[in-house]
């Protein structure tokens, strides 16, 4: 399986910790069918999220291509909900909007890495 170097720095703000925990929790509770290729992929994604939360994922860490995609997709989806689509008002909920903006930026960085290193 192709591995992609994570390459970016991703400091863990409170928003990041909370949202990645939500990714982890949702993934643990999600049925494989319709969401993952198989149980192995789900388990590998949970392990990646564990490693991310425990600050074991560094720019030099190589990630399985499919797991990189799942993480990038989750980041972009959260950015879309919290920032791009305008569901929240920055004056009322600045942490959410600013966190979504931060994920939007990180999603763009991850997308560049994906385009450079992924094998289609």
XYZ file of C-alpha atoms in Angstrom:
120
model
C 0.000 0.000 0.000
C 1.246 3.471 -0.885
C 2.267 5.594 2.088
C 2.104 9.378 2.135
C 4.345 11.507 4.357
C 2.151 13.629 6.607
C 4.539 16.565 5.885
C 2.575 19.321 7.646
C 2.748 20.636 11.179
C -0.625 20.367 12.881
C -0.483 21.957 16.351
C -3.225 20.676 18.598
C -5.431 23.535 19.642
C -8.427 22.846 21.888
C -10.623 22.840 18.778
C -8.334 20.308 17.077
C -8.252 18.026 20.117
C -12.044 18.186 20.488
C -12.776 17.566 16.814
C -10.240 14.758 16.363
C -11.714 13.123 19.466
C -15.121 13.443 17.772
C -13.693 11.804 14.613
C -12.322 8.984 16.795
C -15.552 8.526 18.737
C -17.727 8.584 15.617
C -15.422 6.145 13.825
C -15.484 3.710 16.746
C -19.300 3.732 16.672
C -19.703 3.609 12.875
C -20.568 0.377 11.107
C -17.991 -0.715 8.558
C -20.536 -1.186 5.770
C -21.008 2.009 3.799
C -18.236 3.906 5.571
C -15.084 1.801 5.285
C -13.696 -0.707 2.830
C -13.461 -3.307 5.607
C -12.889 -3.744 9.350
C -9.129 -3.482 8.870
C -9.429 -0.011 7.337
C -11.637 1.127 10.201
C -9.170 -0.225 12.783
C -6.228 1.452 11.030
C -8.079 4.789 10.993
C -8.894 4.483 14.704
C -5.206 3.755 15.381
C -4.150 6.775 13.315
C -6.560 8.990 15.281
C -5.199 7.541 18.548
C -1.661 8.313 17.400
C -2.669 11.818 16.322
C -4.291 12.527 19.694
C -1.174 11.211 21.455
C 1.014 13.516 19.327
C 2.766 10.626 17.582
C 2.002 11.919 14.079
C 4.860 14.133 12.903
C 5.522 15.718 9.493
C 7.856 12.795 8.711
C 5.302 10.115 9.643
C 4.221 8.034 6.646
C 0.491 7.349 6.535
C -1.310 4.709 4.474
C -2.845 6.505 1.511
C -6.407 5.446 2.342
C -6.052 6.593 5.961
C -4.576 9.923 4.853
C -7.636 10.371 2.604
C -10.087 9.606 5.427
C -8.410 12.135 7.726
C -8.220 14.801 5.027
C -11.886 14.216 4.216
C -12.895 14.551 7.886
C -10.865 17.771 8.234
C -12.384 19.273 5.076
C -15.895 18.245 6.105
C -15.539 19.846 9.546
C -14.096 23.020 7.966
C -17.056 23.166 5.619
C -19.599 22.858 8.437
C -17.914 25.204 10.922
C -16.532 27.821 8.519
C -17.270 27.601 4.797
C -21.043 27.091 4.937
C -21.580 29.890 7.470
C -23.634 27.899 9.980
C -22.039 29.775 12.880
C -21.634 33.494 13.571
C -18.102 34.547 14.467
C -19.433 37.005 17.058
C -21.546 34.369 18.808
C -19.231 31.371 18.490
C -15.735 32.570 17.585
C -14.023 29.338 18.706
C -16.060 27.274 16.276
C -15.688 29.644 13.317
C -11.974 30.207 13.946
C -11.456 26.475 14.443
C -13.250 25.792 11.170
C -11.084 28.392 9.455
C -7.985 26.699 10.894
C -9.209 23.310 9.611
C -9.927 24.902 6.223
C -6.273 25.991 6.013
C -5.019 22.585 7.183
C -7.353 20.840 4.742
C -5.832 22.819 1.883
C -2.338 21.844 3.052
C -3.344 18.181 3.263
C -4.927 18.367 -0.207
C -1.618 19.638 -1.672
C 0.230 16.740 -0.037
C -2.394 14.326 -1.390
C -1.998 15.648 -4.939
C 1.780 15.371 -4.720
C 2.131 11.888 -3.200
C -1.012 9.836 -3.847
C -1.140 7.083 -6.427
C -4.489 6.891 -8.203
